[in-house]
Tab-separated table of C-alpha atoms in Angstrom:
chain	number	residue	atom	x	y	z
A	1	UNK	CA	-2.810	-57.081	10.507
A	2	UNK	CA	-1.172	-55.076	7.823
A	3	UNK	CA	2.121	-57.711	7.156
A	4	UNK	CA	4.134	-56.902	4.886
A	5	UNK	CA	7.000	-59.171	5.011
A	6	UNK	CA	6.334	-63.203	4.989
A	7	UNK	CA	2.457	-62.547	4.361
A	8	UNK	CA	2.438	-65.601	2.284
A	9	UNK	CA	2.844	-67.679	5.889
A	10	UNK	CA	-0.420	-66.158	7.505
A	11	UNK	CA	-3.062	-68.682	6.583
A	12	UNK	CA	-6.483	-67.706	5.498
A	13	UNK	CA	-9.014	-68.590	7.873
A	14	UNK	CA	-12.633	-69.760	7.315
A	15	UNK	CA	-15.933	-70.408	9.471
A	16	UNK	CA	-19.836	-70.649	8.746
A	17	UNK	CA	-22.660	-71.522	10.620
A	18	UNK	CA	-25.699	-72.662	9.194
A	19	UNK	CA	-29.086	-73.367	11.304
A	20	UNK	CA	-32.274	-74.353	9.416
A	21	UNK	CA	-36.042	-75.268	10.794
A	22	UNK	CA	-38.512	-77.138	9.318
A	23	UNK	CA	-42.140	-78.124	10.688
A	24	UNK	CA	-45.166	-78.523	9.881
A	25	UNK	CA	-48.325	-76.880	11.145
A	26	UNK	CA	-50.122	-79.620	11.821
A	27	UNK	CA	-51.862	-82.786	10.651
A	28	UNK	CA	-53.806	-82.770	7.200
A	29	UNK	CA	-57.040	-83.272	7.706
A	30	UNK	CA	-59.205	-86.001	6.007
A	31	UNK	CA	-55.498	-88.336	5.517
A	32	UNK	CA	-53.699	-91.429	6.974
A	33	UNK	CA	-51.644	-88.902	8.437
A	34	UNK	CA	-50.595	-88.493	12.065
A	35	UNK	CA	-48.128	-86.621	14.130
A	36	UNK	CA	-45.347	-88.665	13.567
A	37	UNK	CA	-45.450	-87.252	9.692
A	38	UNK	CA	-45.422	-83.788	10.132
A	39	UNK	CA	-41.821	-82.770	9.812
A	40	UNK	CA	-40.327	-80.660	12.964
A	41	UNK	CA	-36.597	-81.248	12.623
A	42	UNK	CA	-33.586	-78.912	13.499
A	43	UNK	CA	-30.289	-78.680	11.579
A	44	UNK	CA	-27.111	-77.252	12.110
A	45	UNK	CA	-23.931	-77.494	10.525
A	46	UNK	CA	-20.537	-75.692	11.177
A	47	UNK	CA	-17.664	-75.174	8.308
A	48	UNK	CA	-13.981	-74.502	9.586
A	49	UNK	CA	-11.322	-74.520	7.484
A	50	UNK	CA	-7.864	-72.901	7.547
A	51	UNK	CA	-5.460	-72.682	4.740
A	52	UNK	CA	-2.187	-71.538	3.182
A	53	UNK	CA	-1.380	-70.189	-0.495
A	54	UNK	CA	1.998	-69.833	-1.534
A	55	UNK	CA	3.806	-68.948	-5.026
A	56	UNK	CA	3.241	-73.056	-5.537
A	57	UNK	CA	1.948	-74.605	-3.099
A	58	UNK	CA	-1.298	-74.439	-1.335
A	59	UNK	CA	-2.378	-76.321	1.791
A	60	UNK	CA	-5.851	-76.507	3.386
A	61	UNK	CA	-7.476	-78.409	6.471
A	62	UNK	CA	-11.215	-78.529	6.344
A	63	UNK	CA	-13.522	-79.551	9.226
A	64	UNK	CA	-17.588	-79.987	9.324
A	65	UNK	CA	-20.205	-80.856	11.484
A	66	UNK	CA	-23.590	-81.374	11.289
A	67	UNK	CA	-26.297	-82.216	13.666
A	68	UNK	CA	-29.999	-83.502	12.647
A	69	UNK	CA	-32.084	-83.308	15.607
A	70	UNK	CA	-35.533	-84.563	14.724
A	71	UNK	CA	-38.481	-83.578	17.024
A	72	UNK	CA	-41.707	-84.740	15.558
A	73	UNK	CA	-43.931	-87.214	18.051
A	74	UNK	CA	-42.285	-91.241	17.937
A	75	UNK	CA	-39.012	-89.833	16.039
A	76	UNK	CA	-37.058	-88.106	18.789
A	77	UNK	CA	-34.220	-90.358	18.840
A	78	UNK	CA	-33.977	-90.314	15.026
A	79	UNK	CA	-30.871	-87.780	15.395
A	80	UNK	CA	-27.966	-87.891	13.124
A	81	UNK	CA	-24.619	-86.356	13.728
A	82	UNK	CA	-21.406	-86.071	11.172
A	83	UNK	CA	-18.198	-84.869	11.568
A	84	UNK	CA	-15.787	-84.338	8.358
A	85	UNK	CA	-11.877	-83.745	8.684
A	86	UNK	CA	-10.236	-82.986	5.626
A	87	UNK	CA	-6.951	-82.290	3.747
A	88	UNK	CA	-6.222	-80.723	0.325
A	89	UNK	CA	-2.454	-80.271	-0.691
A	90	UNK	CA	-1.733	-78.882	-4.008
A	91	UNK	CA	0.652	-77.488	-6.488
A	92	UNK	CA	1.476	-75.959	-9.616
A	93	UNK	CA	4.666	-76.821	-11.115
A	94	UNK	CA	4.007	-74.589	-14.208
A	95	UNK	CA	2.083	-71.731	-14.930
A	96	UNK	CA	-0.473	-73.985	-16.739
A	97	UNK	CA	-0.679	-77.084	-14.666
A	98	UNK	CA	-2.187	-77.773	-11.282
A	99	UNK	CA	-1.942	-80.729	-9.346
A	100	UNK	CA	-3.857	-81.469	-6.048
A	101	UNK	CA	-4.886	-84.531	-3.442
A	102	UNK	CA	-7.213	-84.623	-0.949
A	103	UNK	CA	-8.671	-86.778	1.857
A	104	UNK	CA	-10.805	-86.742	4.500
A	105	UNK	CA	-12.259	-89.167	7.364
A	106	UNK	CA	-15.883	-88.425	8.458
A	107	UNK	CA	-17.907	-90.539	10.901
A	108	UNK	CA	-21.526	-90.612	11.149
A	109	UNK	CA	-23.421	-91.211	14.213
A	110	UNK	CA	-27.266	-92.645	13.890
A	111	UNK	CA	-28.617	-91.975	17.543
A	112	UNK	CA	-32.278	-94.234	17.170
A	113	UNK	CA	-30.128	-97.110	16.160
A	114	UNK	CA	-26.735	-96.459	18.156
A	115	UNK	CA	-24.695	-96.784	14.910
A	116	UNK	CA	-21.568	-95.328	14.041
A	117	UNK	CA	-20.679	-95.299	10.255
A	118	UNK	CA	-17.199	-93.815	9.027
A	119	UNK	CA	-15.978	-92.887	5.559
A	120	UNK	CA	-12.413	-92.611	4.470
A	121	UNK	CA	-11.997	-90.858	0.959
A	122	UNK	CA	-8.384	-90.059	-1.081
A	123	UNK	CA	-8.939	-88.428	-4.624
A	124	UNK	CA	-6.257	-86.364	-6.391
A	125	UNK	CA	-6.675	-83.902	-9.627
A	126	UNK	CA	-4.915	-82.793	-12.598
A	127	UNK	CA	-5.997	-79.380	-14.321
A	128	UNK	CA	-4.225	-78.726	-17.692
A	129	UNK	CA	-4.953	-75.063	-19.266
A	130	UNK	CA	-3.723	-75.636	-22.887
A	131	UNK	CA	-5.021	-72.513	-24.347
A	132	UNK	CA	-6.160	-69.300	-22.667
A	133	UNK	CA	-9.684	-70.689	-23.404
A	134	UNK	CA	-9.508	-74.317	-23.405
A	135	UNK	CA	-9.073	-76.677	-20.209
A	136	UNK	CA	-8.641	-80.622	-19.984
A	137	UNK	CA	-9.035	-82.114	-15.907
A	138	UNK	CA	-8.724	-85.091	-14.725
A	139	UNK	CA	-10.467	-86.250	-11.528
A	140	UNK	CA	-10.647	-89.936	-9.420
A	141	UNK	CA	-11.483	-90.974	-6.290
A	142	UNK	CA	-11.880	-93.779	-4.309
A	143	UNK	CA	-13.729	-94.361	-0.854
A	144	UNK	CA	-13.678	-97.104	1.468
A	145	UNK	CA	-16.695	-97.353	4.331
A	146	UNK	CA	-17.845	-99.183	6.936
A	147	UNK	CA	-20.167	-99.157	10.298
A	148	UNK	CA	-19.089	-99.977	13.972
A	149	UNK	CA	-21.407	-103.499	14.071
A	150	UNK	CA	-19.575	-104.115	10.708
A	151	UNK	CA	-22.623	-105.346	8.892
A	152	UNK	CA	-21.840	-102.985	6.002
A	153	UNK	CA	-18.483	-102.319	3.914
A	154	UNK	CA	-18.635	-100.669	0.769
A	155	UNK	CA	-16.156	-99.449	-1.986
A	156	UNK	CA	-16.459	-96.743	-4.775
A	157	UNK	CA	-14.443	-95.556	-7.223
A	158	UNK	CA	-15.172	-92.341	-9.470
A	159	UNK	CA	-13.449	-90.914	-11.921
A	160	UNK	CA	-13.691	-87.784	-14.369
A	161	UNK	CA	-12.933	-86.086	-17.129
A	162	UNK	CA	-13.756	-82.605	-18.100
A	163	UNK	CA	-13.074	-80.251	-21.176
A	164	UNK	CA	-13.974	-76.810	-20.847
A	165	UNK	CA	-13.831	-74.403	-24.228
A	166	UNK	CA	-14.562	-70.654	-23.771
A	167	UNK	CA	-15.519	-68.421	-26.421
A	168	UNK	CA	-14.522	-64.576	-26.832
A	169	UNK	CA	-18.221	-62.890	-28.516
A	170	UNK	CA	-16.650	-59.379	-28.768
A	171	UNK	CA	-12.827	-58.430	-29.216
């Protein structure tokens, strides 16, 4: 749109679409193999995310879906759907030090078993370049999920470290 004044306030903006097929030909021949274990299965998955970068501060919203749609004889209903919403927020209060937290909510719906699973996830990240070459982060995240007939509740907590050292081979 050629801004030039207050570009910093037109957010980037993101989509993908990704379809995949797998099958199978048919059933192998001298196995205990029928139709029901040949693979035919469609899946497609949409990315969407929009997102501003300032001098600081950066801001993104992320959202996902996916569908599994499996076709192969006694599995039709055996469809899966997700959908992911997500949030990053970041900054960088000096030139060497970036701070960021995200979260995001996805639910999961199993179709052969009417079940609706749902994931809520908060993590945060601290990035630390002390040297031109040399980088310390710190990552942790914890996720709390459950299903609709609430036979299942789980917790999980990760955490990270990383050091990254670069090397110059030629001057």
């Amino acid at each position: 749109f050629r801004v030039r004044q207050r570009s910093e306030w037109w957010p980037l903006l993101a989509y993908g679409q990704s379809y995949n097929r797998q099958y199978g030909t048919g059933v192998p021949a001298n196995g205990d193999f029928n139709a029901s274990h040949v693979p035919d299965q469609v899946n497609l998955v949409h990315d969407a995310s929009i997102a501003w970068q300032l001098a600081k501060w950066r801001l993104q919203y992320r959202f996902n879906q996916s569908d599994q749609d499996n076709r192969q004889p006694g599995r039709e209903r055996a469809d899966l759907t997700a959908a992911v919403n997500g949030l990053s927020l970041g900054v960088m209060p000096h030139a060497n030090v970036d701070l960021s937290i995200d979260a995001s909510d996805e639910r999961q719906w199993n179709r052969e078993l009417d079940q609706t699973a749902r994931v809520r996830r908060v993590g945060g990240t601290v990035t630390w370049r002390a040297t031109r070459l040399t980088t310390l982060t710190a990552f942790g995240a914890t996720s709390v999920s459950s299903d609709d007939p609430s036979t299942n509740d789980a917790e999980n907590t990760e955490m990270r470290f990383e050091f990254a050292r670069g090397f110059d081979l030629w001057r």
